[in-house]
mmCIF file with all atom_site columns, C-alpha atoms in Angstrom:
data_model
loop_
_atom_site.group_PDB
_atom_site.id
_atom_site.type_symbol
_atom_site.label_atom_id
_atom_site.label_alt_id
_atom_site.label_comp_id
_atom_site.label_asym_id
_atom_site.label_entity_id
_atom_site.label_seq_id
_atom_site.pdbx_PDB_ins_code
_atom_site.Cartn_x
_atom_site.Cartn_y
_atom_site.Cartn_z
_atom_site.occupancy
_atom_site.B_iso_or_equiv
_atom_site.pdbx_formal_charge
_atom_site.auth_seq_id
_atom_site.auth_comp_id
_atom_site.auth_asym_id
_atom_site.auth_atom_id
_atom_site.pdbx_PDB_model_num
ATOM 1   C CA . MET A 1 1   ? -16.015 4.987   3.197   1.00 0.00 ? 1   MET A CA 1
ATOM 2   C CA . ILE A 1 2   ? -14.609 1.664   1.579   1.00 0.00 ? 2   ILE A CA 1
ATOM 3   C CA . LYS A 1 3   ? -14.004 3.763   -1.856  1.00 0.00 ? 3   LYS A CA 1
ATOM 4   C CA . TRP A 1 4   ? -12.217 6.621   -0.269  1.00 0.00 ? 4   TRP A CA 1
ATOM 5   C CA . ALA A 1 5   ? -10.063 3.817   1.500   1.00 0.00 ? 5   ALA A CA 1
ATOM 6   C CA . GLY A 1 6   ? -9.259  2.446   -1.987  1.00 0.00 ? 6   GLY A CA 1
ATOM 7   C CA . TRP A 1 7   ? -8.191  5.729   -3.059  1.00 0.00 ? 7   TRP A CA 1
ATOM 8   C CA . ILE A 1 8   ? -6.229  6.527   -0.169  1.00 0.00 ? 8   ILE A CA 1
ATOM 9   C CA . ILE A 1 9   ? -4.442  3.446   -0.404  1.00 0.00 ? 9   ILE A CA 1
ATOM 10  C CA . THR A 1 10  ? -3.653  3.373   -4.159  1.00 0.00 ? 10  THR A CA 1
ATOM 11  C CA . LEU A 1 11  ? -2.384  6.783   -4.104  1.00 0.00 ? 11  LEU A CA 1
ATOM 12  C CA . PHE A 1 12  ? -0.275  6.526   -1.267  1.00 0.00 ? 12  PHE A CA 1
ATOM 13  C CA . GLY A 1 13  ? 1.619   3.796   -3.071  1.00 0.00 ? 13  GLY A CA 1
ATOM 14  C CA . THR A 1 14  ? 1.515   5.587   -6.302  1.00 0.00 ? 14  THR A CA 1
ATOM 15  C CA . ALA A 1 15  ? 2.902   8.659   -4.499  1.00 0.00 ? 15  ALA A CA 1
ATOM 16  C CA . HIS A 1 16  ? 5.488   6.556   -2.525  1.00 0.00 ? 16  HIS A CA 1
ATOM 17  C CA . THR A 1 17  ? 6.892   4.776   -5.725  1.00 0.00 ? 17  THR A CA 1
ATOM 18  C CA . LEU A 1 18  ? 6.968   7.923   -8.064  1.00 0.00 ? 18  LEU A CA 1
ATOM 19  C CA . LEU A 1 19  ? 8.080   10.122  -5.454  1.00 0.00 ? 19  LEU A CA 1
ATOM 20  C CA . ALA A 1 20  ? 11.122  7.633   -4.751  1.00 0.00 ? 20  ALA A CA 1
ATOM 21  C CA . LEU A 1 21  ? 11.927  7.279   -8.463  1.00 0.00 ? 21  LEU A CA 1
ATOM 22  C CA . THR A 1 22  ? 12.031  11.180  -8.930  1.00 0.00 ? 22  THR A CA 1
ATOM 23  C CA . VAL A 1 23  ? 12.441  13.153  -6.058  1.00 0.00 ? 23  VAL A CA 1
ATOM 24  C CA . GLU A 1 24  ? 14.613  10.931  -4.251  1.00 0.00 ? 24  GLU A CA 1
ATOM 25  C CA . LYS A 1 25  ? 16.317  10.017  -7.997  1.00 0.00 ? 25  LYS A CA 1
ATOM 26  C CA . ALA A 1 26  ? 16.036  6.250   -7.640  1.00 0.00 ? 26  ALA A CA 1
ATOM 27  C CA . ALA A 1 27  ? 15.358  5.945   -11.260 1.00 0.00 ? 27  ALA A CA 1
ATOM 28  C CA . ARG A 1 28  ? 18.645  7.088   -12.106 1.00 0.00 ? 28  ARG A CA 1
ATOM 29  C CA . HIS A 1 29  ? 20.178  3.790   -10.924 1.00 0.00 ? 29  HIS A CA 1
ATOM 30  C CA . ALA A 1 30  ? 17.841  1.536   -13.514 1.00 0.00 ? 30  ALA A CA 1
ATOM 31  C CA . GLY A 1 31  ? 20.992  0.824   -15.771 1.00 0.00 ? 31  GLY A CA 1
ATOM 32  C CA . THR A 1 32  ? 22.517  -1.052  -12.681 1.00 0.00 ? 32  THR A CA 1
ATOM 33  C CA . TRP A 1 33  ? 19.436  -2.798  -11.940 1.00 0.00 ? 33  TRP A CA 1
ATOM 34  C CA . PHE A 1 34  ? 18.590  -4.181  -15.139 1.00 0.00 ? 34  PHE A CA 1
ATOM 35  C CA . SER A 1 35  ? 22.602  -4.747  -15.928 1.00 0.00 ? 35  SER A CA 1
ATOM 36  C CA . GLY A 1 36  ? 22.288  -7.653  -13.141 1.00 0.00 ? 36  GLY A CA 1
ATOM 37  C CA . GLY A 1 37  ? 24.432  -4.924  -10.910 1.00 0.00 ? 37  GLY A CA 1
ATOM 38  C CA . LEU A 1 38  ? 22.447  -5.999  -7.976  1.00 0.00 ? 38  LEU A CA 1
ATOM 39  C CA . TRP A 1 39  ? 22.540  -10.138 -8.532  1.00 0.00 ? 39  TRP A CA 1
ATOM 40  C CA . SER A 1 40  ? 25.684  -10.380 -5.752  1.00 0.00 ? 40  SER A CA 1
ATOM 41  C CA . GLU A 1 41  ? 24.087  -7.481  -3.964  1.00 0.00 ? 41  GLU A CA 1
ATOM 42  C CA . ASP A 1 42  ? 24.774  -7.764  0.198   1.00 0.00 ? 42  ASP A CA 1
ATOM 43  C CA . LEU A 1 43  ? 21.418  -6.720  1.754   1.00 0.00 ? 43  LEU A CA 1
ATOM 44  C CA . ALA A 1 44  ? 23.556  -6.043  4.945   1.00 0.00 ? 44  ALA A CA 1
ATOM 45  C CA . ASP A 1 45  ? 25.985  -3.446  3.160   1.00 0.00 ? 45  ASP A CA 1
ATOM 46  C CA . MET A 1 46  ? 23.494  -2.519  0.421   1.00 0.00 ? 46  MET A CA 1
ATOM 47  C CA . SER A 1 47  ? 25.297  -0.109  -2.580  1.00 0.00 ? 47  SER A CA 1
ATOM 48  C CA . PRO A 1 48  ? 23.433  3.410   -3.531  1.00 0.00 ? 48  PRO A CA 1
ATOM 49  C CA . ALA A 1 49  ? 21.864  1.726   -6.682  1.00 0.00 ? 49  ALA A CA 1
ATOM 50  C CA . GLY A 1 50  ? 20.632  -1.402  -4.216  1.00 0.00 ? 50  GLY A CA 1
ATOM 51  C CA . SER A 1 51  ? 19.039  1.075   -1.539  1.00 0.00 ? 51  SER A CA 1
ATOM 52  C CA . ALA A 1 52  ? 17.430  3.138   -4.526  1.00 0.00 ? 52  ALA A CA 1
ATOM 53  C CA . TYR A 1 53  ? 15.908  -0.391  -5.581  1.00 0.00 ? 53  TYR A CA 1
ATOM 54  C CA . TRP A 1 54  ? 14.486  -1.349  -2.248  1.00 0.00 ? 54  TRP A CA 1
ATOM 55  C CA . LEU A 1 55  ? 13.238  2.413   -1.918  1.00 0.00 ? 55  LEU A CA 1
ATOM 56  C CA . SER A 1 56  ? 11.279  2.313   -5.126  1.00 0.00 ? 56  SER A CA 1
ATOM 57  C CA . LEU A 1 57  ? 10.490  -0.739  -6.991  1.00 0.00 ? 57  LEU A CA 1
ATOM 58  C CA . GLU A 1 58  ? 10.981  -3.165  -3.949  1.00 0.00 ? 58  GLU A CA 1
ATOM 59  C CA . SER A 1 59  ? 9.039   -1.055  -1.881  1.00 0.00 ? 59  SER A CA 1
ATOM 60  C CA . PHE A 1 60  ? 5.778   -1.369  -0.197  1.00 0.00 ? 60  PHE A CA 1
ATOM 61  C CA . GLY A 1 61  ? 4.570   1.396   -2.772  1.00 0.00 ? 61  GLY A CA 1
ATOM 62  C CA . PRO A 1 62  ? 3.695   -1.066  -5.588  1.00 0.00 ? 62  PRO A CA 1
ATOM 63  C CA . PRO A 1 63  ? 1.749   -3.791  -3.283  1.00 0.00 ? 63  PRO A CA 1
ATOM 64  C CA . LEU A 1 64  ? 0.015   -0.943  -1.636  1.00 0.00 ? 64  LEU A CA 1
ATOM 65  C CA . ILE A 1 65  ? -0.938  0.177   -5.661  1.00 0.00 ? 65  ILE A CA 1
ATOM 66  C CA . LEU A 1 66  ? -2.463  -3.571  -5.707  1.00 0.00 ? 66  LEU A CA 1
ATOM 67  C CA . VAL A 1 67  ? -4.340  -3.622  -2.821  1.00 0.00 ? 67  VAL A CA 1
ATOM 68  C CA . GLY A 1 68  ? -5.972  -0.074  -3.095  1.00 0.00 ? 68  GLY A CA 1
ATOM 69  C CA . LEU A 1 69  ? -6.804  -1.182  -6.869  1.00 0.00 ? 69  LEU A CA 1
ATOM 70  C CA . THR A 1 70  ? -8.482  -4.349  -5.479  1.00 0.00 ? 70  THR A CA 1
ATOM 71  C CA . VAL A 1 71  ? -10.112 -2.512  -2.894  1.00 0.00 ? 71  VAL A CA 1
ATOM 72  C CA . LEU A 1 72  ? -11.540 -0.160  -5.648  1.00 0.00 ? 72  LEU A CA 1
ATOM 73  C CA . TRP A 1 73  ? -12.202 -3.162  -7.828  1.00 0.00 ? 73  TRP A CA 1
ATOM 74  C CA . LEU A 1 74  ? -14.517 -5.144  -5.077  1.00 0.00 ? 74  LEU A CA 1
ATOM 75  C CA . ASP A 1 75  ? -16.133 -2.008  -3.987  1.00 0.00 ? 75  ASP A CA 1
ATOM 76  C CA . ARG A 1 76  ? -17.325 -1.399  -7.921  1.00 0.00 ? 76  ARG A CA 1
ATOM 77  C CA . ARG A 1 77  ? -18.653 -4.876  -7.596  1.00 0.00 ? 77  ARG A CA 1
ATOM 78  C CA . GLY A 1 78  ? -20.535 -4.267  -4.699  1.00 0.00 ? 78  GLY A CA 1
ATOM 79  C CA . ILE A 1 79  ? -18.214 -6.672  -2.965  1.00 0.00 ? 79  ILE A CA 1
ATOM 80  C CA . THR A 1 80  ? -17.081 -5.880  0.938   1.00 0.00 ? 80  THR A CA 1
ATOM 81  C CA . PRO A 1 81  ? -13.533 -6.064  0.880   1.00 0.00 ? 81  PRO A CA 1
ATOM 82  C CA . PRO A 1 82  ? -12.622 -8.762  3.901   1.00 0.00 ? 82  PRO A CA 1
ATOM 83  C CA . ALA A 1 83  ? -11.508 -6.758  7.084   1.00 0.00 ? 83  ALA A CA 1
ATOM 84  C CA . PHE A 1 84  ? -8.278  -8.745  7.350   1.00 0.00 ? 84  PHE A CA 1
ATOM 85  C CA . ILE A 1 85  ? -6.808  -6.411  4.798   1.00 0.00 ? 85  ILE A CA 1
ATOM 86  C CA . ALA A 1 86  ? -7.807  -3.596  7.149   1.00 0.00 ? 86  ALA A CA 1
ATOM 87  C CA . TRP A 1 87  ? -6.322  -5.380  10.230  1.00 0.00 ? 87  TRP A CA 1
ATOM 88  C CA . ALA A 1 88  ? -3.020  -6.632  8.535   1.00 0.00 ? 88  ALA A CA 1
ATOM 89  C CA . LEU A 1 89  ? -2.596  -3.206  6.822   1.00 0.00 ? 89  LEU A CA 1
ATOM 90  C CA . GLY A 1 90  ? -3.194  -1.802  10.219  1.00 0.00 ? 90  GLY A CA 1
ATOM 91  C CA . VAL A 1 91  ? -0.562  -3.787  12.144  1.00 0.00 ? 91  VAL A CA 1
ATOM 92  C CA . TRP A 1 92  ? 1.895   -3.115  9.542   1.00 0.00 ? 92  TRP A CA 1
ATOM 93  C CA . THR A 1 93  ? 1.019   0.683   9.615   1.00 0.00 ? 93  THR A CA 1
ATOM 94  C CA . VAL A 1 94  ? 1.558   0.481   13.205  1.00 0.00 ? 94  VAL A CA 1
ATOM 95  C CA . VAL A 1 95  ? 4.813   -1.050  13.152  1.00 0.00 ? 95  VAL A CA 1
ATOM 96  C CA . ASP A 1 96  ? 5.418   1.643   10.772  1.00 0.00 ? 96  ASP A CA 1
ATOM 97  C CA . ALA A 1 97  ? 4.632   4.178   13.384  1.00 0.00 ? 97  ALA A CA 1
ATOM 98  C CA . VAL A 1 98  ? 6.865   3.235   15.805  1.00 0.00 ? 98  VAL A CA 1
ATOM 99  C CA . VAL A 1 99  ? 10.197  2.725   13.679  1.00 0.00 ? 99  VAL A CA 1
ATOM 100 C CA . LEU A 1 100 ? 9.872   5.533   11.666  1.00 0.00 ? 100 LEU A CA 1
ATOM 101 C CA . PRO A 1 101 ? 7.009   7.897   13.305  1.00 0.00 ? 101 PRO A CA 1
ATOM 102 C CA . PHE A 1 102 ? 7.906   10.761  10.739  1.00 0.00 ? 102 PHE A CA 1
ATOM 103 C CA . THR A 1 103 ? 6.310   9.682   8.065   1.00 0.00 ? 103 THR A CA 1
ATOM 104 C CA . PRO A 1 104 ? 2.831   9.827   6.752   1.00 0.00 ? 104 PRO A CA 1
ATOM 105 C CA . TRP A 1 105 ? 1.439   6.773   8.098   1.00 0.00 ? 105 TRP A CA 1
ATOM 106 C CA . PRO A 1 106 ? -1.513  8.069   9.448   1.00 0.00 ? 106 PRO A CA 1
ATOM 107 C CA . LEU A 1 107 ? -2.639  8.281   5.814   1.00 0.00 ? 107 LEU A CA 1
ATOM 108 C CA . ILE A 1 108 ? -2.786  4.445   5.780   1.00 0.00 ? 108 ILE A CA 1
ATOM 109 C CA . ALA A 1 109 ? -4.096  4.373   9.520   1.00 0.00 ? 109 ALA A CA 1
ATOM 110 C CA . LEU A 1 110 ? -7.136  6.525   7.993   1.00 0.00 ? 110 LEU A CA 1
ATOM 111 C CA . ALA A 1 111 ? -7.769  4.124   5.194   1.00 0.00 ? 111 ALA A CA 1
ATOM 112 C CA . CYS A 1 112 ? -7.925  1.040   7.768   1.00 0.00 ? 112 CYS A CA 1
ATOM 113 C CA . ALA A 1 113 ? -10.202 2.968   9.554   1.00 0.00 ? 113 ALA A CA 1
ATOM 114 C CA . LEU A 1 114 ? -12.652 3.883   7.112   1.00 0.00 ? 114 LEU A CA 1
ATOM 115 C CA . LEU A 1 115 ? -12.256 -0.042  5.602   1.00 0.00 ? 115 LEU A CA 1
ATOM 116 C CA . LEU A 1 116 ? -13.227 -1.243  8.952   1.00 0.00 ? 116 LEU A CA 1
ATOM 117 C CA . ILE A 1 117 ? -16.001 0.954   9.221   1.00 0.00 ? 117 ILE A CA 1
ATOM 118 C CA . GLY A 1 118 ? -17.451 0.407   5.729   1.00 0.00 ? 118 GLY A CA 1
ATOM 119 C CA . ALA A 1 119 ? -17.298 -3.240  5.835   1.00 0.00 ? 119 ALA A CA 1
ATOM 120 C CA . ARG A 1 120 ? -19.042 -3.090  9.197   1.00 0.00 ? 120 ARG A CA 1
ATOM 121 C CA . ARG A 1 121 ? -21.713 -1.077  7.857   1.00 0.00 ? 121 ARG A CA 1
ATOM 122 C CA . ASP A 1 122 ? -21.850 -3.232  4.814   1.00 0.00 ? 122 ASP A CA 1
ATOM 123 C CA . ASN A 1 123 ? -21.817 -6.276  6.632   1.00 0.00 ? 123 ASN A CA 1
ATOM 124 C CA . SER A 1 124 ? -24.590 -5.193  9.002   1.00 0.00 ? 124 SER A CA 1
ATOM 125 C CA . VAL A 1 125 ? -27.074 -4.335  6.156   1.00 0.00 ? 125 VAL A CA 1
ATOM 126 C CA . PRO A 1 126 ? -28.407 -7.612  4.191   1.00 0.00 ? 126 PRO A CA 1
ATOM 127 C CA . LYS A 1 127 ? -28.236 -7.070  0.476   1.00 0.00 ? 127 LYS A CA 1
ATOM 128 C CA . ALA A 1 128 ? -30.830 -7.198  -2.096  1.00 0.00 ? 128 ALA A CA 1
ATOM 129 C CA . GLY A 1 129 ? -31.873 -10.830 -3.161  1.00 0.00 ? 129 GLY A CA 1
ATOM 130 C CA . LEU A 1 130 ? -29.113 -12.266 -1.283  1.00 0.00 ? 130 LEU A CA 1
ATOM 131 C CA . PRO A 1 131 ? -29.652 -14.264 2.643   1.00 0.00 ? 131 PRO A CA 1
ATOM 132 C CA . ARG A 1 132 ? -28.016 -12.972 5.607   1.00 0.00 ? 132 ARG A CA 1
ATOM 133 C CA . ALA A 1 133 ? -24.927 -15.056 6.373   1.00 0.00 ? 133 ALA A CA 1
#
């Protein structure tokens, strides 16, 4: 279950970032991004280049990739990811569901549930050679 959660989170973050850069054409603003064009950007009145930046590279996509890869890394080493990862991501997902109900937030909700179930199962079974805490 933990492995599935890690893959869902990683793929969700990757898809969000890549789709924003390609399908939403955010990458066409890269010249502005890397030439200092956003340095005086007003967040209350964003330019198309600023909006594209926040939709793609500064979105939740890259951090989700890192969280997903961390969950997979922990799982490969037999370490149960802490439940706070699932709870924090779950709270964020609930906010997303309320603000933007027609987004693919149910995928992240599923990943959170899998993480919590996997963590509960892993914590109830003592590891070989390790004392139960």
